[in-house]
One Martini backbone bead per residue (centre of mass of N, CA, C, O) as a GRO file, in nm:
protein
  301
    1MET     BB    1   1.480  20.895  10.528
    2LYS     BB    2   1.319  21.159  10.555
    3LYS     BB    3   1.129  21.101  10.317
    4ILE     BB    4   1.005  20.845  10.434
    5PHE     BB    5   0.899  20.967  10.695
    6SER     BB    6   0.719  21.181  10.561
    7LEU     BB    7   0.546  20.979  10.404
    8LEU     BB    8   0.433  20.829  10.651
    9ILE     BB    9   0.288  21.071  10.772
   10ILE     BB   10   0.100  21.131  10.533
   11VAL     BB   11  -0.035  20.854  10.528
   12SER     BB   12  -0.145  20.863  10.819
   13ILE     BB   13  -0.323  21.111  10.781
   14LEU     BB   14  -0.500  21.002  10.551
   15LEU     BB   15  -0.603  20.751  10.714
   16ALA     BB   16  -0.726  20.940  10.953
   17CYS     BB   17  -0.935  21.046  10.767
   18LYS     BB   18  -1.268  21.153  10.841
   19LYS     BB   19  -1.613  21.150  10.887
   20VAL     BB   20  -1.858  21.320  11.027
   21PRO     BB   21  -2.141  21.247  11.156
   22LEU     BB   22  -2.393  21.440  10.976
   23THR     BB   23  -2.163  21.663  10.849
   24ASP     BB   24  -1.893  21.575  10.674
   25ARG     BB   25  -1.654  21.642  10.819
   26ARG     BB   26  -1.319  21.657  10.826
   27GLN     BB   27  -1.115  21.429  11.022
   28MET     BB   28  -0.849  21.365  11.253
   29ASN     BB   29  -0.844  21.006  11.350
   30ALA     BB   30  -0.606  20.774  11.501
   31ILE     BB   31  -0.800  20.647  11.713
   32PRO     BB   32  -0.912  20.374  11.816
   33ASN     BB   33  -1.208  20.296  11.953
   34SER     BB   34  -1.106  20.088  12.157
   35GLU     BB   35  -0.894  20.276  12.287
   36LEU     BB   36  -1.071  20.517  12.351
   37ASN     BB   37  -1.287  20.378  12.530
   38ALA     BB   38  -1.104  20.251  12.741
   39SER     BB   39  -0.985  20.518  12.842
   40SER     BB   40  -1.252  20.655  12.908
   41TYR     BB   41  -1.365  20.454  13.119
   42ALA     BB   42  -1.133  20.485  13.318
   43SER     BB   43  -1.167  20.790  13.365
   44TYR     BB   44  -1.463  20.789  13.453
   45ASN     BB   45  -1.433  20.602  13.698
   46GLN     BB   46  -1.238  20.788  13.847
   47VAL     BB   47  -1.426  21.024  13.881
   48LEU     BB   48  -1.643  20.870  14.043
   49GLU     BB   49  -1.452  20.785  14.278
   50GLU     BB   50  -1.373  21.112  14.332
   51SER     BB   51  -1.679  21.141  14.371
   52THR     BB   52  -2.019  21.257  14.428
   53LEU     BB   53  -2.314  21.132  14.413
   54SER     BB   54  -2.618  21.210  14.382
   55ASN     BB   55  -2.912  21.201  14.623
   56ASN     BB   56  -3.118  21.326  14.418
   57THR     BB   57  -3.349  21.141  14.285
   58GLN     BB   58  -3.510  21.331  14.091
   59GLN     BB   59  -3.266  21.450  13.939
   60VAL     BB   60  -3.138  21.188  13.847
   61GLU     BB   61  -3.381  21.082  13.687
   62MET     BB   62  -3.392  21.317  13.484
   63VAL     BB   63  -3.113  21.290  13.358
   64LYS     BB   64  -3.151  20.994  13.268
   65ARG     BB   65  -3.406  21.035  13.096
   66VAL     BB   66  -3.287  21.230  12.892
   67GLY     BB   67  -3.054  21.055  12.799
   68GLU     BB   68  -3.222  20.815  12.695
   69ARG     BB   69  -3.395  20.965  12.488
   70ILE     BB   70  -3.159  21.070  12.316
   71LYS     BB   71  -3.023  20.806  12.255
   72VAL     BB   72  -3.258  20.669  12.104
   73ALA     BB   73  -3.303  20.889  11.887
   74VAL     BB   74  -3.013  20.892  11.770
   75GLU     BB   75  -2.984  20.593  11.692
   76GLN     BB   76  -3.222  20.598  11.495
   77HIS     BB   77  -3.114  20.823  11.310
   78LEU     BB   78  -2.855  20.676  11.226
   79LYS     BB   79  -2.989  20.432  11.095
   80GLU     BB   80  -3.155  20.598  10.881
   81ASN     BB   81  -2.843  20.703  10.780
   82ASN     BB   82  -2.631  20.469  10.782
   83LEU     BB   83  -2.489  20.519  11.108
   84GLY     BB   84  -2.485  20.291  11.334
   85ASP     BB   85  -2.161  20.269  11.387
   86ALA     BB   86  -2.117  20.535  11.563
   87THR     BB   87  -2.205  20.348  11.843
   88GLU     BB   88  -1.997  20.145  11.855
   89GLY     BB   89  -1.921  20.042  12.186
   90PHE     BB   90  -2.115  20.177  12.353
   91GLU     BB   91  -2.157  20.293  12.716
   92TRP     BB   92  -2.400  20.429  12.847
   93GLU     BB   93  -2.390  20.723  13.075
   94PHE     BB   94  -2.576  20.895  13.351
   95ASN     BB   95  -2.453  21.151  13.572
   96LEU     BB   96  -2.481  21.301  13.900
   97LEU     BB   97  -2.296  21.550  14.063
   98GLU     BB   98  -2.206  21.665  14.395
   99GLU     BB   99  -2.161  21.980  14.261
  100ASN     BB  100  -2.109  22.343  14.233
  101ILE     BB  101  -2.093  22.319  13.898
  102VAL     BB  102  -2.098  22.479  13.582
  103ASN     BB  103  -2.138  22.163  13.437
  104ALA     BB  104  -2.058  21.943  13.153
  105TRP     BB  105  -1.987  21.604  13.014
  106CYS     BB  106  -1.824  21.395  12.750
  107MET     BB  107  -1.715  21.087  12.681
  108PRO     BB  108  -1.624  20.847  12.514
  109GLY     BB  109  -1.898  20.622  12.470
  110GLY     BB  110  -2.124  20.785  12.657
  111LYS     BB  111  -1.993  20.956  12.908
  112VAL     BB  112  -2.194  21.126  13.137
  113ALA     BB  113  -2.177  21.454  13.312
  114PHE     BB  114  -2.328  21.618  13.581
  115TYR     BB  115  -2.374  21.913  13.762
  116GLU     BB  116  -2.567  22.064  13.991
  117GLY     BB  117  -2.486  22.369  13.911
  118ILE     BB  118  -2.653  22.359  13.623
  119LEU     BB  119  -2.961  22.331  13.691
  120PRO     BB  120  -3.062  22.627  13.733
  121ILE     BB  121  -3.011  22.694  13.428
  122CYS     BB  122  -3.192  22.483  13.306
  123LYS     BB  123  -3.473  22.451  13.510
  124ASP     BB  124  -3.551  22.214  13.302
  125GLU     BB  125  -3.583  21.946  13.101
  126ALA     BB  126  -3.509  22.101  12.840
  127GLY     BB  127  -3.244  22.216  12.951
  128ILE     BB  128  -3.107  21.945  12.979
  129ALA     BB  129  -3.133  21.875  12.673
  130VAL     BB  130  -2.941  22.084  12.568
  131VAL     BB  131  -2.689  21.968  12.709
  132MET     BB  132  -2.716  21.670  12.627
  133GLY     BB  133  -2.707  21.705  12.321
  134HIS     BB  134  -2.426  21.830  12.315
  135GLU     BB  135  -2.270  21.594  12.453
  136VAL     BB  136  -2.353  21.368  12.259
  137ALA     BB  137  -2.225  21.500  12.011
  138HIS     BB  138  -1.932  21.461  12.097
  139ALA     BB  139  -1.945  21.151  12.075
  140ILE     BB  140  -2.046  21.109  11.781
  141THR     BB  141  -1.795  21.296  11.659
  142LYS     BB  142  -1.519  21.227  11.801
  143HIS     BB  143  -1.367  21.464  11.953
  144GLY     BB  144  -1.173  21.320  12.145
  145GLY     BB  145  -0.999  21.181  11.923
  146GLU     BB  146  -0.920  21.439  11.775
  147ARG     BB  147  -0.778  21.579  12.010
  148MET     BB  148  -0.579  21.351  12.076
  149THR     BB  149  -0.434  21.345  11.808
  150GLN     BB  150  -0.332  21.636  11.825
  151ALA     BB  151  -0.186  21.619  12.099
  152LEU     BB  152   0.010  21.391  12.024
  153ALA     BB  153   0.141  21.527  11.780
  154GLN     BB  154   0.251  21.775  11.941
  155GLN     BB  155   0.392  21.617  12.208
  156LEU     BB  156   0.526  21.344  12.042
  157GLY     BB  157   0.566  21.387  11.758
  158GLY     BB  158   0.682  21.110  11.560
  159MET     BB  159   0.535  20.923  11.726
  160ALA     BB  160   0.353  20.669  11.727
  161LEU     BB  161   0.044  20.631  11.851
  162SER     BB  162   0.054  20.330  11.929
  163LEU     BB  163   0.320  20.356  12.088
  164ALA     BB  164   0.227  20.565  12.292
  165LEU     BB  165  -0.005  20.399  12.417
  166SER     BB  166   0.195  20.158  12.513
  167GLN     BB  167   0.466  20.328  12.634
  168GLN     BB  168   0.284  20.606  12.744
  169PRO     BB  169   0.028  20.592  12.945
  170GLU     BB  170   0.040  20.848  13.129
  171GLN     BB  171   0.062  21.063  12.908
  172THR     BB  172  -0.184  20.975  12.735
  173GLN     BB  173  -0.391  21.000  12.962
  174ALA     BB  174  -0.358  21.305  13.006
  175LEU     BB  175  -0.431  21.381  12.715
  176ALA     BB  176  -0.705  21.251  12.714
  177MET     BB  177  -0.835  21.420  12.935
  178ALA     BB  178  -0.803  21.687  12.785
  179ALA     BB  179  -0.956  21.600  12.528
  180TYR     BB  180  -1.233  21.525  12.655
  181THR     BB  181  -1.250  21.819  12.841
  182GLY     BB  182  -1.097  22.074  12.676
  183GLY     BB  183  -0.812  22.083  12.689
  184SER     BB  184  -0.567  22.350  12.616
  185THR     BB  185  -0.400  22.557  12.386
  186ILE     BB  186  -0.357  22.835  12.205
  187LEU     BB  187  -0.186  22.698  11.986
  188GLY     BB  188  -0.424  22.575  11.748
  189VAL     BB  189  -0.661  22.455  11.944
  190LEU     BB  190  -0.893  22.658  12.004
  191PRO     BB  191  -1.036  22.680  11.727
  192PHE     BB  192  -1.106  22.380  11.723
  193SER     BB  193  -1.286  22.383  11.976
  194ARG     BB  194  -1.496  22.578  11.861
  195LEU     BB  195  -1.580  22.390  11.638
  196HIS     BB  196  -1.687  22.168  11.821
  197GLU     BB  197  -1.900  22.337  11.968
  198SER     BB  198  -2.064  22.414  11.715
  199GLU     BB  199  -2.121  22.124  11.625
  200ALA     BB  200  -2.269  22.042  11.889
  201ASP     BB  201  -2.493  22.249  11.860
  202GLU     BB  202  -2.608  22.161  11.587
  203LEU     BB  203  -2.676  21.866  11.685
  204GLY     BB  204  -2.808  21.909  11.966
  205ILE     BB  205  -3.074  22.052  11.871
  206LYS     BB  206  -3.165  21.801  11.708
  207PHE     BB  207  -3.160  21.585  11.930
  208MET     BB  208  -3.373  21.712  12.118
  209ALA     BB  209  -3.597  21.711  11.900
  210LEU     BB  210  -3.608  21.404  11.846
  211ALA     BB  211  -3.687  21.360  12.168
  212GLY     BB  212  -3.920  21.604  12.223
  213TYR     BB  213  -3.769  21.880  12.251
  214ASP     BB  214  -3.776  22.213  12.253
  215PRO     BB  215  -3.549  22.406  12.069
  216ALA     BB  216  -3.620  22.696  12.185
  217THR     BB  217  -3.457  22.648  12.454
  218ALA     BB  218  -3.159  22.697  12.375
  219PRO     BB  219  -3.128  23.010  12.363
  220GLU     BB  220  -3.238  23.050  12.655
  221PHE     BB  221  -3.015  22.907  12.803
  222TRP     BB  222  -2.781  23.101  12.697
  223LYS     BB  223  -2.894  23.351  12.832
  224ARG     BB  224  -2.854  23.245  13.120
  225MET     BB  225  -2.551  23.194  13.091
  226LYS     BB  226  -2.473  23.485  13.035
  227ALA     BB  227  -2.574  23.598  13.308
  228GLN     BB  228  -2.373  23.406  13.474
  229SER     BB  229  -2.094  23.488  13.277
  230GLU     BB  230  -1.974  23.738  13.372
  231GLY     BB  231  -1.637  23.787  13.268
  232ALA     BB  232  -1.563  23.640  13.036
  233PRO     BB  233  -1.366  23.552  12.804
  234PRO     BB  234  -1.270  23.607  12.512
  235GLU     BB  235  -1.327  23.430  12.231
  236PHE     BB  236  -1.018  23.403  12.125
  237LEU     BB  237  -0.962  23.267  12.444
  238SER     BB  238  -1.169  23.034  12.380
  239THR     BB  239  -1.331  22.712  12.362
  240HIS     BB  240  -1.574  22.902  12.305
  241PRO     BB  241  -1.824  23.046  12.210
  242SER     BB  242  -1.992  23.299  12.244
  243ASN     BB  243  -2.296  23.360  12.362
  244ASP     BB  244  -2.392  23.536  12.125
  245THR     BB  245  -2.310  23.342  11.899
  246ARG     BB  246  -2.474  23.104  11.997
  247ILE     BB  247  -2.754  23.230  11.986
  248GLU     BB  248  -2.750  23.304  11.689
  249ASP     BB  249  -2.701  23.019  11.574
  250LEU     BB  250  -2.949  22.878  11.703
  251ASN     BB  251  -3.163  23.052  11.563
  252LYS     BB  252  -3.081  22.952  11.275
  253LEU     BB  253  -3.146  22.636  11.353
  254LEU     BB  254  -3.452  22.619  11.427
  255PRO     BB  255  -3.611  22.541  11.168
  256VAL     BB  256  -3.488  22.254  11.147
  257ALA     BB  257  -3.544  22.156  11.437
  258LYS     BB  258  -3.859  22.185  11.413
  259GLU     BB  259  -3.892  21.953  11.213
  260TYR     BB  260  -3.811  21.733  11.411
  261TYR     BB  261  -4.017  21.805  11.635
  262ALA     BB  262  -4.282  21.759  11.467
  263LYS     BB  263  -4.205  21.429  11.447
  264SER     BB  264  -4.219  21.390  11.742
  265ASN     BB  265  -4.239  21.286  12.075
  266LYS     BB  266  -4.363  21.467  12.300
  267VAL     BB  267  -4.250  21.645  12.591
  268SER     BB  268  -4.282  21.721  12.901
  269ASN     BB  269  -4.200  22.027  13.078
  270ASN     BB  270  -4.033  21.988  13.359
  271PRO     BB  271  -3.938  22.087  13.645
  272ILE     BB  272  -3.683  22.107  13.853
  273PRO     BB  273  -3.634  21.959  14.139
  274ASN     BB  274  -3.491  22.097  14.422
  275LEU     BB  275  -3.317  22.368  14.367
  276SER     BB  276  -3.281  22.480  14.665
  277SER     BB  277  -3.049  22.261  14.739
  278ILE     BB  278  -2.868  22.449  14.570
  279THR     BB  279  -2.591  22.613  14.644
  280ASN     BB  280  -2.315  22.844  14.639
  281SER     BB  281  -2.183  22.596  14.757
  282SER     BB  282  -2.026  22.326  14.798
  283SER     BB  283  -2.158  21.992  14.881
  284SER     BB  284  -1.854  21.893  14.841
  285GLU     BB  285  -1.551  21.768  14.892
  286VAL     BB  286  -1.230  21.750  14.817
  287LYS     BB  287  -1.069  21.436  14.854
  288SER     BB  288  -0.832  21.498  14.640
  289ALA     BB  289  -0.587  21.569  14.417
  290THR     BB  290  -0.719  21.419  14.186
  291LYS     BB  291  -0.988  21.569  14.185
  292ALA     BB  292  -0.871  21.850  14.140
  293LYS     BB  293  -0.757  21.785  13.862
  294PHE     BB  294  -1.021  21.713  13.723
  295LYS     BB  295  -1.165  21.982  13.772
  296LEU     BB  296  -0.969  22.156  13.607
  297GLU     BB  297  -1.001  21.997  13.329
  298ILE     BB  298  -1.319  22.003  13.307
  299ASP     BB  299  -1.354  22.278  13.317
  300ASN     BB  300  -1.520  22.438  13.060
  301LYS     BB  301  -1.661  22.229  12.852
   0.00000   0.00000   0.00000
């Protein structure tokens, strides 16, 4: 019986192995897109319900404009590479949340959120494109499903993933939230998360270039982020590459990204309006324990 069970696990793992669009990296993703997106949309809507959407019309419009431009460019690029199904079932959404947190994230299916607190570091429209390209890349590469598969395998043992999704919805929803937003534990998961971040950087700089934003902005953004994040944890205990590693890697990627940019319809790089309205303290209160939980899990995406 043990041999049969072990064989079933091996077969399941092999069936779950897929290639990441545009990078061809092998990933284990056993979560069906329909299940993944449905869970993602429910989580995203809950975050929106427990948050305050920004009422700064000009900033909201800029975030949405950048998101739409990158979405259109990426979907066209995927079609040209016979990968149009990579965004099948996506319901793209780009929202700006009224809270002074230096963060942004993307859930499966194209659900993106920016916090007002990251806008001063973005500084301009191209800076928003750096972050947006990175977050869209997380969705295209199905990183959320890959993380969730790993988290479920670790925490639910030999239980079939489909059974876990149907019989333990609260537990799997909590794991999903952590998977979507970068929550993890030190043993085994953190190096994988750094891999995801580097992969999203690699594709993100290309995505912003395809949309007509100068990719040379990317290393400059991370230099500003480095200046903002003095005292950050060492790289080996972080879900992200160090800022220095990130800047070095992005500079290496610039020649290829510039080739995409040269062929794109260039976009004027407008400064983000009304940055003085974002103060050093949160502009909205945490309305419930649920929101506080989401803030903790989403932070440092």
